[in-house]
Coordinates of C-alpha atoms in Angstrom, one line a residue:
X1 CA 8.0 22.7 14.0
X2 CA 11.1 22.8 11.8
X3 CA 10.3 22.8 8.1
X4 CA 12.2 19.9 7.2
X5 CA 10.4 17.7 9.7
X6 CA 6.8 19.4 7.2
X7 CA 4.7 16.8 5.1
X8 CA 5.0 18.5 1.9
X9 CA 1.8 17.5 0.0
X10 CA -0.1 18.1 -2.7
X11 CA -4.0 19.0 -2.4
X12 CA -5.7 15.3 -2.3
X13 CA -6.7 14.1 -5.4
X14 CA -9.7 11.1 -6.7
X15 CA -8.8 9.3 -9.9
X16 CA -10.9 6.9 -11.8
X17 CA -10.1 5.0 -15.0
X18 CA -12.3 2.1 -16.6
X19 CA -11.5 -1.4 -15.2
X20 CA -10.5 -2.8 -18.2
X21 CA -7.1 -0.4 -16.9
X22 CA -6.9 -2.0 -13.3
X23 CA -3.4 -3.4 -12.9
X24 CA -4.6 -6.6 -11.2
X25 CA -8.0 -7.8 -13.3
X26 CA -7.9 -5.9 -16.7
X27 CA -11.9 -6.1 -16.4
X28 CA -11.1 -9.6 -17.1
X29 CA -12.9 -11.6 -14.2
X30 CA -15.4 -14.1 -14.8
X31 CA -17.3 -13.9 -11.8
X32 CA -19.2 -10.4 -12.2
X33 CA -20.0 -10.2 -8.2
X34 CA -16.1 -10.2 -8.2
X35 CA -16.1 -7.1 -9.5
X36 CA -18.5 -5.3 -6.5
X37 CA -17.3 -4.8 -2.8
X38 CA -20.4 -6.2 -1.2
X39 CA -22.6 -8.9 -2.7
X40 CA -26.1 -6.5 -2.6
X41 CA -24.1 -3.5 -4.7
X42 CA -23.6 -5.7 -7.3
X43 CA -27.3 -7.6 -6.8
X44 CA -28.8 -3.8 -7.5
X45 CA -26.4 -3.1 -9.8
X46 CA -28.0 -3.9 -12.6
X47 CA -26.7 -2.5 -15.8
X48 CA -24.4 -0.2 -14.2
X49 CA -20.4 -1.2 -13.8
X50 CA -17.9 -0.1 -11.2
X51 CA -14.3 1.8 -12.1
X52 CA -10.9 1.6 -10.8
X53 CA -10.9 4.5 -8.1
X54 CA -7.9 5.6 -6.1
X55 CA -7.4 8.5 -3.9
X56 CA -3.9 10.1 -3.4
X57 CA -1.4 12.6 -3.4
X58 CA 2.3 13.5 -4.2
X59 CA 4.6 14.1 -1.6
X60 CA 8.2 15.5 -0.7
X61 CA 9.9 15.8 2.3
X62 CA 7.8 13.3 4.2
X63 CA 9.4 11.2 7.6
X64 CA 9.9 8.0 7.7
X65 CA 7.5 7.8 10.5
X66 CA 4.8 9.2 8.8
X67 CA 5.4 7.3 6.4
X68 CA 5.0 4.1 8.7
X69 CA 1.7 5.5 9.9
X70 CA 0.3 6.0 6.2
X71 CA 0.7 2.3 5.5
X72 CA -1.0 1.2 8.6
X73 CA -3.8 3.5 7.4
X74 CA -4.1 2.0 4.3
X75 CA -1.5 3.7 1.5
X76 CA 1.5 2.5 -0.5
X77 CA 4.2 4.4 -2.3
X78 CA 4.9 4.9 -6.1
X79 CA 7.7 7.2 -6.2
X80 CA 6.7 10.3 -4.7
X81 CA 2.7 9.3 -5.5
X82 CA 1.2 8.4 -2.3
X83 CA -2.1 6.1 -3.2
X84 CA -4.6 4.2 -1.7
X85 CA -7.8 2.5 -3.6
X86 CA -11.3 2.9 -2.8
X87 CA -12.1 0.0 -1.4
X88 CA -15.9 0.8 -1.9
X89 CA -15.8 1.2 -5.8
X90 CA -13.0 0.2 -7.2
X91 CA -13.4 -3.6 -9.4
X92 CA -10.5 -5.0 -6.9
X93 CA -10.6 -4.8 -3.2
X94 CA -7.1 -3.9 -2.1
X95 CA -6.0 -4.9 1.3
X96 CA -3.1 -3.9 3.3
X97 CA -1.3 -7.3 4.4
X98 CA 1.6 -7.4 6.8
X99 CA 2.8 -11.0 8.8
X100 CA 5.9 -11.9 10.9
X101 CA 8.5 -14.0 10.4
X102 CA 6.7 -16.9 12.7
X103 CA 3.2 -16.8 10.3
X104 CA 5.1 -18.1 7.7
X105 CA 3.5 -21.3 6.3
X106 CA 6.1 -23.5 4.1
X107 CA 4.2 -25.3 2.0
X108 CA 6.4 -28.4 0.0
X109 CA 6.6 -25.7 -2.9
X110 CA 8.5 -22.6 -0.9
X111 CA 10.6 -25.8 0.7
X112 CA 11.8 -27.1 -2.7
X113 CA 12.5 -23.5 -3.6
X114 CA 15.0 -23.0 -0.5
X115 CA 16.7 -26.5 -0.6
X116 CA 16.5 -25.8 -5.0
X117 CA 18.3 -22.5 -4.7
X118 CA 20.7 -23.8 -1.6
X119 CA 22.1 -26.3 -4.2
X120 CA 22.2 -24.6 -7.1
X121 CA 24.8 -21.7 -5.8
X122 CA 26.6 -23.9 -3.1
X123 CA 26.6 -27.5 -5.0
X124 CA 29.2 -28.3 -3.1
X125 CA 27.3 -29.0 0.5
X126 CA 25.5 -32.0 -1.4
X127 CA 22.0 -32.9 0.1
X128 CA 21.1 -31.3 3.6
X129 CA 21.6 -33.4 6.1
X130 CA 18.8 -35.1 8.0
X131 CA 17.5 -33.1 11.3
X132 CA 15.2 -36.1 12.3
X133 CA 11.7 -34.6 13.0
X134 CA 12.8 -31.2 13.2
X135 CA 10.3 -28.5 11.4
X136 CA 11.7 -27.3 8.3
X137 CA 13.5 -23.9 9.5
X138 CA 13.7 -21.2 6.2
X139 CA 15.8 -18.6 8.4
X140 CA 18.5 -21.4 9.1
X141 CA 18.5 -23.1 6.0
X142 CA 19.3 -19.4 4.0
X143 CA 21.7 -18.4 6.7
X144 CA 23.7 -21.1 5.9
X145 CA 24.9 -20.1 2.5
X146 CA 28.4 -19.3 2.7
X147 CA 29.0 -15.9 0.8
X148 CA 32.0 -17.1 0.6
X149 CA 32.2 -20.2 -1.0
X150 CA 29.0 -19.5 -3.1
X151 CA 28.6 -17.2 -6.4
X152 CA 25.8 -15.6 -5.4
X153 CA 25.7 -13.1 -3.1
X154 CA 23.3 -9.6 -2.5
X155 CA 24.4 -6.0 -1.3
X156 CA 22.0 -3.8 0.3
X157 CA 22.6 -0.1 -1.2
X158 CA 21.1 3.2 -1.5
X159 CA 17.5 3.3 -4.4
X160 CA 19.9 5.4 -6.2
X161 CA 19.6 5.2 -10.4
X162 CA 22.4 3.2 -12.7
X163 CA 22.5 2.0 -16.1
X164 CA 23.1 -1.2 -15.1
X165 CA 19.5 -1.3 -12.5
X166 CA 17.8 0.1 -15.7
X167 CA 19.0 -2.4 -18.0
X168 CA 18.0 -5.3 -15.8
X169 CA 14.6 -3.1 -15.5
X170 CA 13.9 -3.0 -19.5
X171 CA 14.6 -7.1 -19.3
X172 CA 12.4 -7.9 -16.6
X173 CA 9.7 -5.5 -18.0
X174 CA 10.0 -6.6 -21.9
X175 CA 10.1 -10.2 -20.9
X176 CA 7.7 -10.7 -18.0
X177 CA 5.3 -7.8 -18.8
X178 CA 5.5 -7.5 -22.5
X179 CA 5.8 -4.3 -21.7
X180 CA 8.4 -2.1 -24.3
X181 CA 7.1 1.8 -23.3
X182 CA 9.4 2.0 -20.3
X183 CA 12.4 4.7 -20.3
X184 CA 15.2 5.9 -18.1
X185 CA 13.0 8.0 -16.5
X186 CA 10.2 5.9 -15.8
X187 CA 12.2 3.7 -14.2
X188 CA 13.7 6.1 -11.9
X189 CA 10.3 7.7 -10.9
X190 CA 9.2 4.7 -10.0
X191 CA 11.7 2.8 -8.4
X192 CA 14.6 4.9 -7.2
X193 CA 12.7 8.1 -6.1
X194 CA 10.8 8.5 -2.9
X195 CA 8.9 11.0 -0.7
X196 CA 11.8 11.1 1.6
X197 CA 14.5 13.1 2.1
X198 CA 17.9 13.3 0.6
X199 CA 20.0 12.2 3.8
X200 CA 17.5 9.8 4.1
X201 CA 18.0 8.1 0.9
X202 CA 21.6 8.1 0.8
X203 CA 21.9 6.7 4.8
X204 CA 24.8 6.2 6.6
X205 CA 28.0 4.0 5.6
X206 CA 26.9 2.6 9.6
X207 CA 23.7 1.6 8.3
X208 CA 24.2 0.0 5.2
X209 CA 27.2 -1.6 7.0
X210 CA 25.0 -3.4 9.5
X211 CA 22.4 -4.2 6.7
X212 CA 24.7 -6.2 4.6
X213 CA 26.3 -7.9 7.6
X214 CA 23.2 -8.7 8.9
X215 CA 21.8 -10.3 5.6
X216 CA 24.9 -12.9 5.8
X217 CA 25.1 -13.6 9.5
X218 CA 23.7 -17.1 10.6
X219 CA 21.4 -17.3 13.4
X220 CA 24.1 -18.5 16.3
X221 CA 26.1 -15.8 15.6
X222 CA 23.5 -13.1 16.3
X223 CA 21.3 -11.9 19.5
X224 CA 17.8 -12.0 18.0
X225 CA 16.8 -8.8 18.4
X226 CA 19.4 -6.5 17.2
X227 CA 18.2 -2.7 16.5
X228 CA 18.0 -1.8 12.8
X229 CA 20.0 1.1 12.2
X230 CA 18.8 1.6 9.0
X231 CA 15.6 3.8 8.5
X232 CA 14.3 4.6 4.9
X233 CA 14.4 3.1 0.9
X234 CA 16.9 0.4 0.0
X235 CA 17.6 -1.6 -3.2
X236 CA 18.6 -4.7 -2.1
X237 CA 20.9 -6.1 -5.8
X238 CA 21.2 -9.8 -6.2
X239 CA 24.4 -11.0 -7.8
X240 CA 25.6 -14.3 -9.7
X241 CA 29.3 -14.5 -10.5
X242 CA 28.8 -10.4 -10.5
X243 CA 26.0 -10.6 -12.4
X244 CA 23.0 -8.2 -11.2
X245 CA 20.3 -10.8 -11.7
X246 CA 17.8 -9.3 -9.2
X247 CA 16.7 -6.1 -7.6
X248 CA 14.4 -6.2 -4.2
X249 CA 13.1 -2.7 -3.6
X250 CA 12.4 -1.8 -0.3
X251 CA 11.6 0.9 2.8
X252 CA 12.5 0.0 6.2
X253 CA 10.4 1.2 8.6
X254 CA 9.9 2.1 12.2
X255 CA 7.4 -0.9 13.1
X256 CA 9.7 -3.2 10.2
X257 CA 10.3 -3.6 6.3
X258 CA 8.0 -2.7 3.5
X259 CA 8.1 -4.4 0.5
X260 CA 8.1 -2.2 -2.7
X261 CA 8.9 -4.5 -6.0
X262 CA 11.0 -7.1 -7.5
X263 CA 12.9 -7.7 -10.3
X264 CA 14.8 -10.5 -11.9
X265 CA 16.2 -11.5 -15.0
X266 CA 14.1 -13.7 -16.7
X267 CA 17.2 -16.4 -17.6
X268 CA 17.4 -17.3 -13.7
X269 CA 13.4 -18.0 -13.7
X270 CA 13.6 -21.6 -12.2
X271 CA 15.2 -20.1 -9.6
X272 CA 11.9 -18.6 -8.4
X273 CA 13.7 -15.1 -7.0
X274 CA 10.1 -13.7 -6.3
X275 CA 9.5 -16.4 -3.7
X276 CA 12.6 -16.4 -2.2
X277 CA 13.6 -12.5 -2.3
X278 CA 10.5 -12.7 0.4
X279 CA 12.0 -15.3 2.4
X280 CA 15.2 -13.9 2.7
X281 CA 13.5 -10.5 3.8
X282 CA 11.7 -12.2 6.5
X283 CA 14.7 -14.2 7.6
X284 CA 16.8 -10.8 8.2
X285 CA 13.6 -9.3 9.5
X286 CA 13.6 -12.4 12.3
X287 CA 16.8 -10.6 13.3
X288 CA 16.2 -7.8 14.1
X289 CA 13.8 -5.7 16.7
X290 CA 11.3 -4.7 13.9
X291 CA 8.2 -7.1 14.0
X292 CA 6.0 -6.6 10.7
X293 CA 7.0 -7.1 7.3
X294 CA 4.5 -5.3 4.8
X295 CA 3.6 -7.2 1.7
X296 CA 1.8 -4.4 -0.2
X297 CA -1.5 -5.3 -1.6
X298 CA -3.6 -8.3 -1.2
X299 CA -6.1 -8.9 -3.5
X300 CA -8.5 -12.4 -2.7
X301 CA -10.0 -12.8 -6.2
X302 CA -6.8 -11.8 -8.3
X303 CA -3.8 -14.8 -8.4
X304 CA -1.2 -12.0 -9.0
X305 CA -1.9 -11.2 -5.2
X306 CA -3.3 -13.8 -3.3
X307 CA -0.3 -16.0 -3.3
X308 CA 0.9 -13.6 -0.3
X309 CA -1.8 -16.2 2.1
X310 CA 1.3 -18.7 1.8
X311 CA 2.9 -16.1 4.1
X312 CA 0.6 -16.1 6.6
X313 CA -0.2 -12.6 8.5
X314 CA -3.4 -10.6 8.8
X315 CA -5.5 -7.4 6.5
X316 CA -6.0 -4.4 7.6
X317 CA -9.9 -3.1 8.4
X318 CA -9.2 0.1 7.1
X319 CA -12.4 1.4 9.1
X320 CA -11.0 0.5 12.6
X321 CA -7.4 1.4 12.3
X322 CA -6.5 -2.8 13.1
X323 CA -5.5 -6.2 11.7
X324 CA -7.4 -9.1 11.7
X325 CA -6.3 -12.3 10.9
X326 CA -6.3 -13.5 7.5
X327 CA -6.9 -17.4 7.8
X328 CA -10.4 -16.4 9.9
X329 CA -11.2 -14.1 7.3
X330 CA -10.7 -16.9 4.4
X331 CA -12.2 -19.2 6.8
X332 CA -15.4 -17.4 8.3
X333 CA -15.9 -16.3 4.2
X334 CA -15.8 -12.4 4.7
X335 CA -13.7 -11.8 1.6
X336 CA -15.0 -14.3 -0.5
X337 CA -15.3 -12.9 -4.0
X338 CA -12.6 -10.4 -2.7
X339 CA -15.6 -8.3 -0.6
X340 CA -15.2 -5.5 1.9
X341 CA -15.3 -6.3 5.3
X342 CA -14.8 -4.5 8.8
X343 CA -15.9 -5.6 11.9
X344 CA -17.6 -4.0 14.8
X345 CA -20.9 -4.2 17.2
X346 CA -23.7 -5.9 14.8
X347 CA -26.9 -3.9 17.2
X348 CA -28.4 -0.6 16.2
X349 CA -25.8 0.6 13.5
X350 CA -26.0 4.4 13.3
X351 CA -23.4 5.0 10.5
X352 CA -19.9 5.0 9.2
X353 CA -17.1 4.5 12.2
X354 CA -15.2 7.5 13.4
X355 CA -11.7 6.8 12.9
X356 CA -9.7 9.9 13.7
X357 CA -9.3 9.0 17.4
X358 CA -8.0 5.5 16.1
X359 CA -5.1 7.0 13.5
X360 CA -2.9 8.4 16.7
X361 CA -2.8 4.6 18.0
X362 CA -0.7 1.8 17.5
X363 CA -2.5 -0.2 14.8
X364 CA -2.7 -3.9 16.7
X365 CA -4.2 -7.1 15.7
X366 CA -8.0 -7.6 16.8
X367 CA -8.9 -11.3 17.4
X368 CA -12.3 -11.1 16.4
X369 CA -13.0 -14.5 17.2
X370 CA -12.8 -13.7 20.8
X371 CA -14.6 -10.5 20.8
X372 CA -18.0 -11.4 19.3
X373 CA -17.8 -8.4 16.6
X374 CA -19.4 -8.6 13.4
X375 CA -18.6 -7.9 9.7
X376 CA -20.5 -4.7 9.6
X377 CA -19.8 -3.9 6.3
X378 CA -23.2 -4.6 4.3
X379 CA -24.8 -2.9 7.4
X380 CA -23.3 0.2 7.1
X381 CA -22.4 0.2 3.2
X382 CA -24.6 -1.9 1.7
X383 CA -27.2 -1.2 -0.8
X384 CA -30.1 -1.8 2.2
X385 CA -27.5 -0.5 4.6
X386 CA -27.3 2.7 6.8
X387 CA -25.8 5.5 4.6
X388 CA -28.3 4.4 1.8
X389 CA -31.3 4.9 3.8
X390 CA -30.0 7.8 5.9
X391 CA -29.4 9.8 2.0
X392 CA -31.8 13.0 3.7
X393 CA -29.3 12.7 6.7
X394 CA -26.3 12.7 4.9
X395 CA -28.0 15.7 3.1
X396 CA -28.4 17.2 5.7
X397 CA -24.6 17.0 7.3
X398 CA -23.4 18.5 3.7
X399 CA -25.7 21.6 4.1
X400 CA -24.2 21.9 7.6
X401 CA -20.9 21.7 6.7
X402 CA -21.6 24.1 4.0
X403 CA -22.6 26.6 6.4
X404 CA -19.2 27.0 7.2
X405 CA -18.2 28.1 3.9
X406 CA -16.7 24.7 2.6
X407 CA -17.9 23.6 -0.8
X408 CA -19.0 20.2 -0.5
X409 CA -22.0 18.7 -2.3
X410 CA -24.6 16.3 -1.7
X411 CA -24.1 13.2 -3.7
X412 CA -26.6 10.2 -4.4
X413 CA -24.8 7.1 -2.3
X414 CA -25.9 4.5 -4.8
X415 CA -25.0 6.5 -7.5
X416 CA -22.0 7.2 -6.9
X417 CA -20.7 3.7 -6.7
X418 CA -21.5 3.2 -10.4
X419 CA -20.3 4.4 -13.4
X420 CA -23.6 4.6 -15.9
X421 CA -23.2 2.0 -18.8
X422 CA -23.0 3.9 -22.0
X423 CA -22.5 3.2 -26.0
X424 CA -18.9 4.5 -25.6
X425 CA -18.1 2.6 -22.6
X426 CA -19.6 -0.8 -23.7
X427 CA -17.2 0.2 -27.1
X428 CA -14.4 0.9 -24.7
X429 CA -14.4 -2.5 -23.2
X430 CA -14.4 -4.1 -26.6
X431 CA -11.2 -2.3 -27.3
X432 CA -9.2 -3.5 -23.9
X433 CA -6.7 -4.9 -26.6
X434 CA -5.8 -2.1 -27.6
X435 CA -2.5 -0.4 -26.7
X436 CA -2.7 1.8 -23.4
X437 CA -1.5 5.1 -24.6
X438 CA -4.2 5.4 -27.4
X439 CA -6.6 6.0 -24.5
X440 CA -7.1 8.6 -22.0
X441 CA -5.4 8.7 -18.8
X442 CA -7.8 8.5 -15.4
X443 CA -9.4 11.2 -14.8
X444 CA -8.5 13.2 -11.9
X445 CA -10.8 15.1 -9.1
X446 CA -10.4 17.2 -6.3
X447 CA -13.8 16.4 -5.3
X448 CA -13.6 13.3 -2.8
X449 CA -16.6 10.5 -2.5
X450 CA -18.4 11.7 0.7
X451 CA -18.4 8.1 1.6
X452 CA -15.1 6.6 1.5
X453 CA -14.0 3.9 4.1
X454 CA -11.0 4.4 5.8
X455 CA -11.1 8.6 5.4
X456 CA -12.6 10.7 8.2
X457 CA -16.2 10.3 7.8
X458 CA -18.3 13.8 6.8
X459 CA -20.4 13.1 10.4
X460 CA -17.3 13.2 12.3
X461 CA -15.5 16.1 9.9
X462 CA -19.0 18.1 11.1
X463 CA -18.7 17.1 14.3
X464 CA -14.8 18.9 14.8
X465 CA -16.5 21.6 13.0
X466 CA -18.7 22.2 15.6
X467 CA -16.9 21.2 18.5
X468 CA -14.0 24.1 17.0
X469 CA -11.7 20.9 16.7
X470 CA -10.2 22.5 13.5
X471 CA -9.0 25.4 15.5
X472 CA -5.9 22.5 16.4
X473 CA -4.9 23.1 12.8
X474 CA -4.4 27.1 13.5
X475 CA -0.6 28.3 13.6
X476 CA -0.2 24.4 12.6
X477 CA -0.8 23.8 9.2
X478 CA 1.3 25.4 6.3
X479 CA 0.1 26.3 3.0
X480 CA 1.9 26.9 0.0
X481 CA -0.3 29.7 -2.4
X482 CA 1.6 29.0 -6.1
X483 CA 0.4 32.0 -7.7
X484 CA 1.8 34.3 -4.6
X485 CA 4.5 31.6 -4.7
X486 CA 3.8 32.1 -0.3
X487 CA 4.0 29.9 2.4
X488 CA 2.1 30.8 5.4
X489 CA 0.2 28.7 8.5
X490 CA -3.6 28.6 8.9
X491 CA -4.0 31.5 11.2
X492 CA -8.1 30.9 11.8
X493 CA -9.8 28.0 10.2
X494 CA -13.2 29.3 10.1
X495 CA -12.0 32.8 8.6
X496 CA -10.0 31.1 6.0
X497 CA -11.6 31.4 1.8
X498 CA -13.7 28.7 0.9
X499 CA -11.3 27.0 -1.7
X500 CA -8.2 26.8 1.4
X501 CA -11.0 25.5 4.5
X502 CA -12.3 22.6 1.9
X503 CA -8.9 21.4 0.5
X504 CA -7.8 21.3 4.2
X505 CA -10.4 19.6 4.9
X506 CA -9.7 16.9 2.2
X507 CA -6.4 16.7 3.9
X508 CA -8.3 15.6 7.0
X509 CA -10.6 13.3 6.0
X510 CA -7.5 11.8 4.3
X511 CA -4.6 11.6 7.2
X512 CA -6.5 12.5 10.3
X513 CA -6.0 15.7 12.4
X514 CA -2.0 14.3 14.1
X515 CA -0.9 14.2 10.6
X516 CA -2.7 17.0 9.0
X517 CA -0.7 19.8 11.7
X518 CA 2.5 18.2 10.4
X519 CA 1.3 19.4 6.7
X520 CA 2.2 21.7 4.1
X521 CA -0.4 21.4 1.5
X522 CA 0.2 23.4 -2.1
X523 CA -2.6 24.7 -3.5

């Protein structure tokens, strides 16, 4: 394999910070059993507290395929940081969500917004005319804005940095976040650089050609359908009488368009940009041959997040590799209180799922309704479930794997979902007030949980130990050595020092064995 087509990655990395840091509830909720994925954890919680955990990596040089595959599994982008939480620990559950253009529920709210912003930049058509009983079509109704006769207009473009992006940046931030620590470079980390490559970034003057024609075509004038050139990050810049009132950053994908963040200038709030930067990205979406659009996170118990259900679409069960759709979830009550859920055979549970077989699939929609699967979850992860009870088991997999010269430790299961409750810590949430940089940052490991859903589970890690399964990463794999500043492949696994066979075996639990050949981890 080529060297530019390598996933260059860092070793995988656990961070945890105190909740009253998480992005989405400050260690703010009111319900405490919000605050626990599964309703017996926090039952036998007792004076104990959970953290904000993620598990991640930086990246470079990474495909957007691979890229495609890491957000069906579970991951998001931040730059070149490539994250997901801990679904198990963390004080929010974080979901994958994706939907189509079809799922799409307008409720009278996203309607006024469409027929609001329709007659604000194109007075001039007056009221929409009357369609009789004919649904109220979103795709149709933005189509018809006439770039032409209209001030407003957008222009898809390279996630390339300008003082003008930044300055809309500090605005949105200092007005809508009351946040003033931002800088040039903050805002370039985090919204113009990705994991990609450089040709990537920049595309074609074909591709962004298409994009912006696209974006302003109505629906008659189009075959539904049309193959989307363009493959990789986009900022997408709204404009008012030239104005840049509005970024949407994105990544367009192999299996459709990923949404990455929004900005707007807060004098064109009643405009509601946020709700209708979404709309519009569906509405090009619906024309083209890319089915999914990727919403990012959604979170059940946090409102920040779980005004994506307007849009319809389905969560990922991050233990089966599928989608399932969100209405039966809200309806049957699996995430109430924003809880774990996945879904499988509710007889004679044995343990954790074996997922790698499922990561080198396409990752489809399961209609549980029809297939009489349960929510497993409790019974596998819960505090009377399977890996609690099987602890002398799970021992006994860690000394196995040890055996083969990889230093992983046993680990209490219960214990390790809760952070002890100490004098500093009750202090610390006293203080949540207090500005963010006084405090430390999370605290990073290279030690992984050894239960984690949605990473290769230790059984099935022993099990390709045994069965010589790791042999597949042999003249495959690439590692960097930074103090021999040398890159060389994995000639035999099982010969390999202990620190280079357990950080590649980090990097399995975390992509699978397809994505871990296409590696190049720096240690």
């Amino acid at each position: 394999m080529d060297i530019a087509e390598r996933l260059i990655m860092t070793q995988p990395m656990y961070f945890t910070e105190p909740c009253n840091k998480c992005g989405y509830c400050r260690g703010e909720k009111e319900d405490v059993e919000n605050y626990y994925s599964l309703k017996s954890l926090c039952n036998g919680g007792h004076d104990r507290k959970v953290e904000n955990c993620t598990v991640g990596f930086q990246s470079e040089n990474m495909t957007i395929s691979t890229y495609d595959s890491l957000c069906n599994m579970g991951y998001r982008r931040s730059g070149h940081f490539i994250y997901k939480p801990d679904l198990l620990r963390s004080c929010c559950r974080l979901f994958t969500i994706r939907t189509t253009p079809d799922q799409v529920k307008l409720t009278k709210e996203y309607k006024s917004c469409v027929k609001k912003f329709k007659n604000f930049v194109q007075p001039e058509q007056g009221k929409p005319k009357k369609k009789g009983n004919a649904p109220f079509d979103y795709i149709q109704e933005l189509s018809e804005i006439d770039r032409n006769k209209s001030d407003f207009y957008t222009r898809y473009e390279p996630a390339t940095y300008t003082e003008e992006k930044y300055v809309l940046f500090a605005r949105y931030q200092e007005s809508v976040h009351n946040d003033f620590k931002h800088n040039k470079k903050s805002f370039e980390r985090f919204l113009c650089d990705s994991p990609f490559p450089e040709h990537i970034k920049m595309g074609t003057e074909e591709e962004w050609e298409q994009l912006n024609e696209l974006g302003s075509r109505i629906p008659s004038s189009f075959s539904l359908g049309e193959p989307l050139k363009r493959l990789g990050p986009a900022h997408e810049c709204y404009y008012f009488k030239d104005q840049l009132i509005a970024i949407a950053v994105t990544d367009f994908l192999p299996s459709g368009m990923s949404s990455v963040y929004f900005i707007w200038d807060p004098d064109f709030k009643k405009w509601s940009l946020g709700k209708l930067s979404v709309l519009r990205e569906l509405s090009l979406l619906s024309k083209t041959d890319k089915p999914y659009y990727y919403l990012g996170y959604y979170v059940e118990d946090c409102h920040k997040m779980n005004y994506k259900a307007a849009y319809g679409g389905e969560l990922l069960d991050v233990c089966n590799s599928n989608y399932v759709s969100l209405d039966y979830l809200k309806r049957e009550h699996h995430i109430d209180h924003g809880h774990l859920f996945t879904f499988g055979g509710s007889d004679n549970i044995q343990g954790e799922i074996e997922i790698d077989d499922k990561l080198n699939h396409d990752f489809q929609k399961c209609d549980i309704s029809s297939t009489g699967l349960k929510d497993i979850a409790e019974g596998i992860f819960g505090m009377n479930g399977v890996v609690a009870h099987n602890e002398s088991q799970q021992e006994d997999v860690i000394a196995t794997i040890r055996k083969y010269g990889i230093n992983y430790h046993s680990q209490n299961y219960i214990d390790s979902l809760y952070k002890s409750e100490s004098k500093s810590d009750s202090d610390e949430d006293k203080d949540s007030d207090i500005d963010s940089s006084t405090k430390q940052p999370p605290q990073m490991l290279t030690t992984l949980p050894n239960v984690l859903p949605g990473l290769v589970p230790l059984t099935e890690l022993l099990s390709m130990l045994e069965m010589d399964r790791m042999r597949e990463l042999d003249g495959k794999l690439l590692i960097y050595n930074t103090e021999l500043q040398q890159i060389r492949p994995i000639f035999d696994f099982y010969s390999e020092p202990e620190e280079i066979k357990t950080t590649v075996c980090n990097v399995v639990r975390l992509l699978g064995m397809r994505l871990a050949k296409r590696a190049l981890v720096i240690i």
